[in-house]
Short mmCIF file of C-alpha atoms in Angstrom, two decimals:
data_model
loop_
_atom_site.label_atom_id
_atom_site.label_comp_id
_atom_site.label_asym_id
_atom_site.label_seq_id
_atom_site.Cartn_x
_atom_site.Cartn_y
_atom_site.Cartn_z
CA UNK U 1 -22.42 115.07 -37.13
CA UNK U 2 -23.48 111.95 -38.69
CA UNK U 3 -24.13 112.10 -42.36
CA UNK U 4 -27.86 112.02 -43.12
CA UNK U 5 -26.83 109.71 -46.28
CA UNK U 6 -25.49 107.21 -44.51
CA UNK U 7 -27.66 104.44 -42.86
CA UNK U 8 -27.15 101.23 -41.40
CA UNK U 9 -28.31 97.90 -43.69
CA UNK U 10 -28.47 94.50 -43.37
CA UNK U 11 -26.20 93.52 -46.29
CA UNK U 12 -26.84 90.18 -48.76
CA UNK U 13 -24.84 88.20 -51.15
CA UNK U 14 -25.53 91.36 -53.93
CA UNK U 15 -23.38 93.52 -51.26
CA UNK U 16 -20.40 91.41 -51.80
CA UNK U 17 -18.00 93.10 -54.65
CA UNK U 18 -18.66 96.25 -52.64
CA UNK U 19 -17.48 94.41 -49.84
CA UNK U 20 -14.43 92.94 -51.03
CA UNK U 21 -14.04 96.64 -52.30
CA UNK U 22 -14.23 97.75 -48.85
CA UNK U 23 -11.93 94.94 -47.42
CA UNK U 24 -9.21 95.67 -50.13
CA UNK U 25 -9.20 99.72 -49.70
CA UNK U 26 -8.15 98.49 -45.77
CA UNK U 27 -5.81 96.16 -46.93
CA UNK U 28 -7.38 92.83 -45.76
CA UNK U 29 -8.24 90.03 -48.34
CA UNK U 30 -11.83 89.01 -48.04
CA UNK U 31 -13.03 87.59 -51.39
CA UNK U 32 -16.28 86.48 -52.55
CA UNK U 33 -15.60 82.55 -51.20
CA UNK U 34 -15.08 83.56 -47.94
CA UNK U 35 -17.60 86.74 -47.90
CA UNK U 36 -20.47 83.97 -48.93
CA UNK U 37 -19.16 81.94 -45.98
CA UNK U 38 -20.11 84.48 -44.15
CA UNK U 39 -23.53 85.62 -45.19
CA UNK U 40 -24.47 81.64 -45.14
CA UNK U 41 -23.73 81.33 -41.29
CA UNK U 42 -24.19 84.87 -39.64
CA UNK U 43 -25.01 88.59 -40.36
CA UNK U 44 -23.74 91.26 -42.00
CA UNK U 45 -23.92 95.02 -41.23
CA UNK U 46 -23.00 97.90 -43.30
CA UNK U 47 -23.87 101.48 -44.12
CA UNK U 48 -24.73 102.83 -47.71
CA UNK U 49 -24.50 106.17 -48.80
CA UNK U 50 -27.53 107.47 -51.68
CA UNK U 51 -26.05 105.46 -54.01
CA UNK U 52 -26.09 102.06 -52.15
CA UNK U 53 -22.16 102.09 -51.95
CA UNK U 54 -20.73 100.27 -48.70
CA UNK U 55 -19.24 102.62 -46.35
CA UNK U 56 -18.90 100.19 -43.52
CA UNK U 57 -19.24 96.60 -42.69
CA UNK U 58 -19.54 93.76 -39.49
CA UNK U 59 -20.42 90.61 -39.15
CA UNK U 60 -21.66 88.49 -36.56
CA UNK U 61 -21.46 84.99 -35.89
CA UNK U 62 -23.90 83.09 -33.83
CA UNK U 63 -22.97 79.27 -32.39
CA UNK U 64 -25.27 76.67 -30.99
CA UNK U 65 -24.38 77.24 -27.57
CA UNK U 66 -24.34 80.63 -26.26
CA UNK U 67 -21.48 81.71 -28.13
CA UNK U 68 -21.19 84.21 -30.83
CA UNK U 69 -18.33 86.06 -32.84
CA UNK U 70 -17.71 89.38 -34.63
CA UNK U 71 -15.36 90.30 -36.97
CA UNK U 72 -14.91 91.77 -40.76
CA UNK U 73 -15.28 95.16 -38.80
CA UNK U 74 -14.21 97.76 -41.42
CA UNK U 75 -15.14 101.97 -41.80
CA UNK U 76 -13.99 103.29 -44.87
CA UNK U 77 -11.42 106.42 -44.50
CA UNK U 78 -13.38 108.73 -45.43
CA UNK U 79 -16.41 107.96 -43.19
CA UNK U 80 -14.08 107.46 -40.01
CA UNK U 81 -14.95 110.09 -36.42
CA UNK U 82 -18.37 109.35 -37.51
CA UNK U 83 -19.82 106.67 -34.84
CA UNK U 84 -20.10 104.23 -37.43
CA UNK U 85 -17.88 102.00 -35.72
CA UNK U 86 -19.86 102.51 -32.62
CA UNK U 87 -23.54 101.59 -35.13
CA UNK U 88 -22.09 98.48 -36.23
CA UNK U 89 -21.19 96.97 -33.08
CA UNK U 90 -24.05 97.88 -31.35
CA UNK U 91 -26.01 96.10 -34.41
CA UNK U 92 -24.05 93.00 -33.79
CA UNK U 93 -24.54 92.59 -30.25
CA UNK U 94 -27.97 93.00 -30.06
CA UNK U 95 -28.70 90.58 -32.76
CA UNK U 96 -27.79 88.03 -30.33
CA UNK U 97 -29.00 87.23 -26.55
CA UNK U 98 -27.78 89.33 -23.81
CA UNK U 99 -26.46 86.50 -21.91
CA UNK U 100 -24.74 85.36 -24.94
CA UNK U 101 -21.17 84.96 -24.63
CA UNK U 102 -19.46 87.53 -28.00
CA UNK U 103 -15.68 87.04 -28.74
CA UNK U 104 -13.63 89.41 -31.33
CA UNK U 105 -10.12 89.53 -32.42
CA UNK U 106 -9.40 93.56 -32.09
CA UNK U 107 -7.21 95.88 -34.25
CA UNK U 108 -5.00 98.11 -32.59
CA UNK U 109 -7.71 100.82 -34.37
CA UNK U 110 -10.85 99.25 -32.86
CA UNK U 111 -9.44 98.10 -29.62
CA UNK U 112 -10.69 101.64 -27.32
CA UNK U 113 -13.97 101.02 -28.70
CA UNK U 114 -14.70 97.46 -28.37
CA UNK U 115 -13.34 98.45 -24.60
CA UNK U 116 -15.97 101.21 -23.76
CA UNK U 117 -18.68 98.55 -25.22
CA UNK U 118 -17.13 96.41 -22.41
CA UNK U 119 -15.43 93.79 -23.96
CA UNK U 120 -12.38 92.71 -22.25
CA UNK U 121 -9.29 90.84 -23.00
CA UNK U 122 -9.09 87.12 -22.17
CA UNK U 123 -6.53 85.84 -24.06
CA UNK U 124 -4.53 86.69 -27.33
CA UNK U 125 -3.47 85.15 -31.01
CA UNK U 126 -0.49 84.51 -32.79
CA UNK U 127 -0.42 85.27 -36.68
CA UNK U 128 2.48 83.46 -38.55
CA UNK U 129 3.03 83.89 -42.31
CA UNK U 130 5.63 82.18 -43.99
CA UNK U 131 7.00 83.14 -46.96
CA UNK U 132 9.16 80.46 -48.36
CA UNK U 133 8.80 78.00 -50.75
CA UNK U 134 10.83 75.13 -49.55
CA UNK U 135 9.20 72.46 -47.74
CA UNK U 136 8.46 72.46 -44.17
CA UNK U 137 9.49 68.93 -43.24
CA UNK U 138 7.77 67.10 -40.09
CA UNK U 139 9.42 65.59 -37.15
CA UNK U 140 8.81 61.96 -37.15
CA UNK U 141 5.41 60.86 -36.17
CA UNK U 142 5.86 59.34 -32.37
CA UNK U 143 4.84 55.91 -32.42
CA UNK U 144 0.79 56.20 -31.47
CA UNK U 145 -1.76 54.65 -33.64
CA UNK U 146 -3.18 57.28 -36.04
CA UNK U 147 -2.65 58.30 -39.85
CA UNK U 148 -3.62 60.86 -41.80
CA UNK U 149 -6.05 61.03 -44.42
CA UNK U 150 -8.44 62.83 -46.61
CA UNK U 151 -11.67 63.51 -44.93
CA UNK U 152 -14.18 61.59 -46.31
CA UNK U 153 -17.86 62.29 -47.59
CA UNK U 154 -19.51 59.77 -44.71
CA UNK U 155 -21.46 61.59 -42.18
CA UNK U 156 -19.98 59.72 -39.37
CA UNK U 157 -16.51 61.84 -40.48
CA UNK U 158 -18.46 64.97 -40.45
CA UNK U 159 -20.12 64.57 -37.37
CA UNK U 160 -17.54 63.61 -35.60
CA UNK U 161 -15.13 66.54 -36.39
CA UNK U 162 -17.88 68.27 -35.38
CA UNK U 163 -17.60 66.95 -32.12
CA UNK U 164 -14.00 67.21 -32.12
CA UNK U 165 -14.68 71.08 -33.02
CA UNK U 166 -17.16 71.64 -30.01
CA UNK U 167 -14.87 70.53 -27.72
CA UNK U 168 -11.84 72.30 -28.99
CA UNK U 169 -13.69 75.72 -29.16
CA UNK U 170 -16.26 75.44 -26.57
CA UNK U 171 -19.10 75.58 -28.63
CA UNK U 172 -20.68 73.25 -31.04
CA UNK U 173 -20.84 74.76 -34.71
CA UNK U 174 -21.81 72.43 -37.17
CA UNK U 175 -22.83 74.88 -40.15
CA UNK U 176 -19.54 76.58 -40.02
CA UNK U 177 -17.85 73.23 -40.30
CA UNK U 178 -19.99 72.45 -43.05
CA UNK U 179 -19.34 74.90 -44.66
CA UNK U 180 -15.62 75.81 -43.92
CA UNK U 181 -15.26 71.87 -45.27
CA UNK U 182 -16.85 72.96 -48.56
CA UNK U 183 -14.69 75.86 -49.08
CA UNK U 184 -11.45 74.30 -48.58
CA UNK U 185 -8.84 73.34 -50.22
CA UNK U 186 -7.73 70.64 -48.23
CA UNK U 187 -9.55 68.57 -45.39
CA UNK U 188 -7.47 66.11 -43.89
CA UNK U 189 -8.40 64.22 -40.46
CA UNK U 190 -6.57 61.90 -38.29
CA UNK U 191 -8.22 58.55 -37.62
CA UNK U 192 -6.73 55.70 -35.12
CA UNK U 193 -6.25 51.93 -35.45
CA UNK U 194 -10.66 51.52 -35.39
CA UNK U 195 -11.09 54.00 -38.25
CA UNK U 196 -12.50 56.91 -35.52
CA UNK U 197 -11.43 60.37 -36.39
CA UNK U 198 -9.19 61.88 -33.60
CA UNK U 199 -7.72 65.32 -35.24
CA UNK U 200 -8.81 66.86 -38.29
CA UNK U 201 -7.32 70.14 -40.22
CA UNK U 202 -8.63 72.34 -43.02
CA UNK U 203 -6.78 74.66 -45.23
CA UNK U 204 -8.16 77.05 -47.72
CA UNK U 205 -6.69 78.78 -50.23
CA UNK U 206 -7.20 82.64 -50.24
CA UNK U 207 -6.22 85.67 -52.71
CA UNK U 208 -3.16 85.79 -50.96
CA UNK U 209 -2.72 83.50 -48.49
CA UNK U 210 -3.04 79.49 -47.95
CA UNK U 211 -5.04 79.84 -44.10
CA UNK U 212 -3.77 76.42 -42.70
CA UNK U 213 -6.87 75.90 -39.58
CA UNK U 214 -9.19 75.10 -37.98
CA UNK U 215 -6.21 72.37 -36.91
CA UNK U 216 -7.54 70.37 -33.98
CA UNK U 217 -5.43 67.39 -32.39
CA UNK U 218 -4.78 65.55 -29.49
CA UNK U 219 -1.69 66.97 -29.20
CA UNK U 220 1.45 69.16 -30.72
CA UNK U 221 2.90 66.24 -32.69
CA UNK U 222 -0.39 65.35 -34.22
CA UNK U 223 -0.77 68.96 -35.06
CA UNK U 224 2.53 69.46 -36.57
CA UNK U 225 1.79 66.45 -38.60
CA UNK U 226 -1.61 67.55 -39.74
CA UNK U 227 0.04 71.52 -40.78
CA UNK U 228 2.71 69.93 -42.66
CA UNK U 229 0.05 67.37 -44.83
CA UNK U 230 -1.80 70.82 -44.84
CA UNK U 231 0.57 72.63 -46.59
CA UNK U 232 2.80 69.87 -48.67
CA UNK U 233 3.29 70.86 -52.23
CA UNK U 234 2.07 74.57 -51.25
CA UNK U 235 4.55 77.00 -53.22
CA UNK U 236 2.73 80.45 -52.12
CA UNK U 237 2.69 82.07 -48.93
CA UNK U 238 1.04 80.38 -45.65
CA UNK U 239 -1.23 82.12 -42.67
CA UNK U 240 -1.78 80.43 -39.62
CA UNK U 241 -3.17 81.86 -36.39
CA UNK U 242 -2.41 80.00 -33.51
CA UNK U 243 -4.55 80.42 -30.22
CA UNK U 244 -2.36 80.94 -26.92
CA UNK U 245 -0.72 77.97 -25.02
CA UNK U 246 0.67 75.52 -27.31
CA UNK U 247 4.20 75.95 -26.62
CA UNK U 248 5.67 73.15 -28.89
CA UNK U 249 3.27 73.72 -31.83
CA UNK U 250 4.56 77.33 -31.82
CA UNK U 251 8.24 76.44 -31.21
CA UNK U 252 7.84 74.38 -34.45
CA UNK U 253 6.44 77.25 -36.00
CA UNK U 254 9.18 79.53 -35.85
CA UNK U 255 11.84 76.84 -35.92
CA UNK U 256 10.46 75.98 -39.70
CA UNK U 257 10.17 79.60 -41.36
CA UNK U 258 7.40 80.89 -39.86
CA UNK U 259 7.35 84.70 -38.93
CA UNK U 260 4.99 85.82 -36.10
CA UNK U 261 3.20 88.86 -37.84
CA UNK U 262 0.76 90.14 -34.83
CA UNK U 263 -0.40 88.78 -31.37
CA UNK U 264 -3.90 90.40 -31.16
CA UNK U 265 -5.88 90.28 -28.27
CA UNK U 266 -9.12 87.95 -28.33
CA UNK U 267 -11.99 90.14 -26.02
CA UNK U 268 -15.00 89.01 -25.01
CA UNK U 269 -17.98 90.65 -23.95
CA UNK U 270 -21.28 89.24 -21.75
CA UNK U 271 -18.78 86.86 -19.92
CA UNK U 272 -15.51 86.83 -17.77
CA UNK U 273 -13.91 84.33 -20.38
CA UNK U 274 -13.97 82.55 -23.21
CA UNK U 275 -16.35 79.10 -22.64
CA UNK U 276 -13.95 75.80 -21.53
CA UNK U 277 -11.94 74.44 -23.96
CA UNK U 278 -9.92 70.93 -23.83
CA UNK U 279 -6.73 72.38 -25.43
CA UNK U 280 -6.77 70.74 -28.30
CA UNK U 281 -7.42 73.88 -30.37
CA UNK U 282 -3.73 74.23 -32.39
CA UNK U 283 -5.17 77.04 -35.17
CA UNK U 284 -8.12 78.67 -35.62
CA UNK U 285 -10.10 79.31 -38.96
CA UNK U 286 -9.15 82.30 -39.63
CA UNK U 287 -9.94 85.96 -37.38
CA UNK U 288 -13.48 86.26 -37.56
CA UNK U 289 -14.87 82.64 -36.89
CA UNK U 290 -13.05 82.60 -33.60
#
């Protein structure tokens, strides 16, 4: 039976050192950067016991074009058998349209559940770490016209890796961009011989980990190059999570230190697949933006 202290909230920004709490007694590394991400461009659901400690937490993420994304989905220990799982997910997905398309990254743990809500698996992620500190030295560039550079401030550079984004992902989101772009570390883009932005890569430094993506390119060499500028001078260890079918970006990968940690399954529920994308999507942001 459900305890009668335990109730289902919309959380806020005040929530967030009980969330981080909550991430850390799970082991994950949400801090207060990427938590405010979070609140800024989706939802957050969590049960409180009497004395407004987080039990619980989800998020949802809505796009601009029927797409949506969950993730952050945590149950403390000692409120797990308790449906709370079940609460938060239900929460999540009707905050959104029912002919909205809703991806997730599952756990192993939350897998059987996010299948009896009906989500099914369309394609999967690989997680890399990498450890070392030596540096991870690119092929040479092949002889196209593009360099890379620093993003700049210009809206004509944000709204075009915005574009670049839509197409990689299959859904335009402009407010995560613009706000994954302010908390990074590094934005870098790749811009031809007219100055137009072709690739672009973001990499943001965590309590743990340097998260090397979004990374979207033309192709595997322009990714490789954009990882390695990325990462240059980066002494601590690296995440990247790599969506399926990029077989030369991932070859480089493990040729250059990389260890594949995981290769979780990416469900989606509301739709047979994920929406169209043009391949040019070499790493994603990070597990819960999809």
């Amino acid at each position: 039976m459900k305890s009668t202290t335990h109730r289902l909230h919309t959380l806020s920004a005040a929530d967030i050192p009980d969330l981080i709490a909550l991430s850390d007694s799970v082991g994950w590394d949400y801090d207060e950067a990427e938590i405010r991400t979070i609140l800024s461009i989706g939802t957050v659901f969590g049960h409180k016991d009497d004395s407004d400690r987080i039990v619980s937490s989800a998020a949802i993420i809505e796009y601009e074009e029927g797409l949506a994304t969950i993730g952050m989905v945590i149950v403390h220990s000692s409120c797990r058998g308790l449906g709370y799982g079940r609460d938060l997910m239900e929460a999540c997905m009707k905050a959104v349209s029912g002919d909205t398309a809703i991806m997730l990254i599952a756990t192993p743990d939350g897998e059987p559940l996010y299948q009896r809500l009906g989500f099914v698996t369309a394609t999967h992620i690989h997680k890399f770490l990498r450890r070392g500190d030596t540096p991870v030295v690119p092929p040479a560039a092949k002889a196209v016209p593009y360099h890379i550079a620093s993003m700049e401030e210009e809206e004509t550079d944000l709204e075009r890796v915005v574009e670049l984004d839509q197409g990689a992902l299959g859904s335009r989101r402009s407010l995560f961009v613009q706000m994954r772009k302010a908390q990074a570390a590094r934005c870098l883009v790749a811009k031809d011989a007219n100055g137009t932005v072709v690739g672009y890569g973001f990499a943001v430094q965590g309590p743990i980990n340097l998260i090397a993506g979004p990374i979207v390119a033309r192709d595997a060499d322009m990714a490789i190059q954009l990882l390695c500028a990325l990462i240059q001078n980066h002494d601590g260890q690296v995440r990247i999570d790599v969506p399926d079918g990029p077989e030369a970006f991932l070859a480089f990968l493990e040729q250059n230190g990389f260890q594949k940690a995981s290769r979780p399954p990416v469900m989606v529920a509301n739709a047979k697949s994920l929406p169209q994308r043009n391949g040019s999507y070499f790493a994603i942001g990070a597990q819960i933006y999809g």
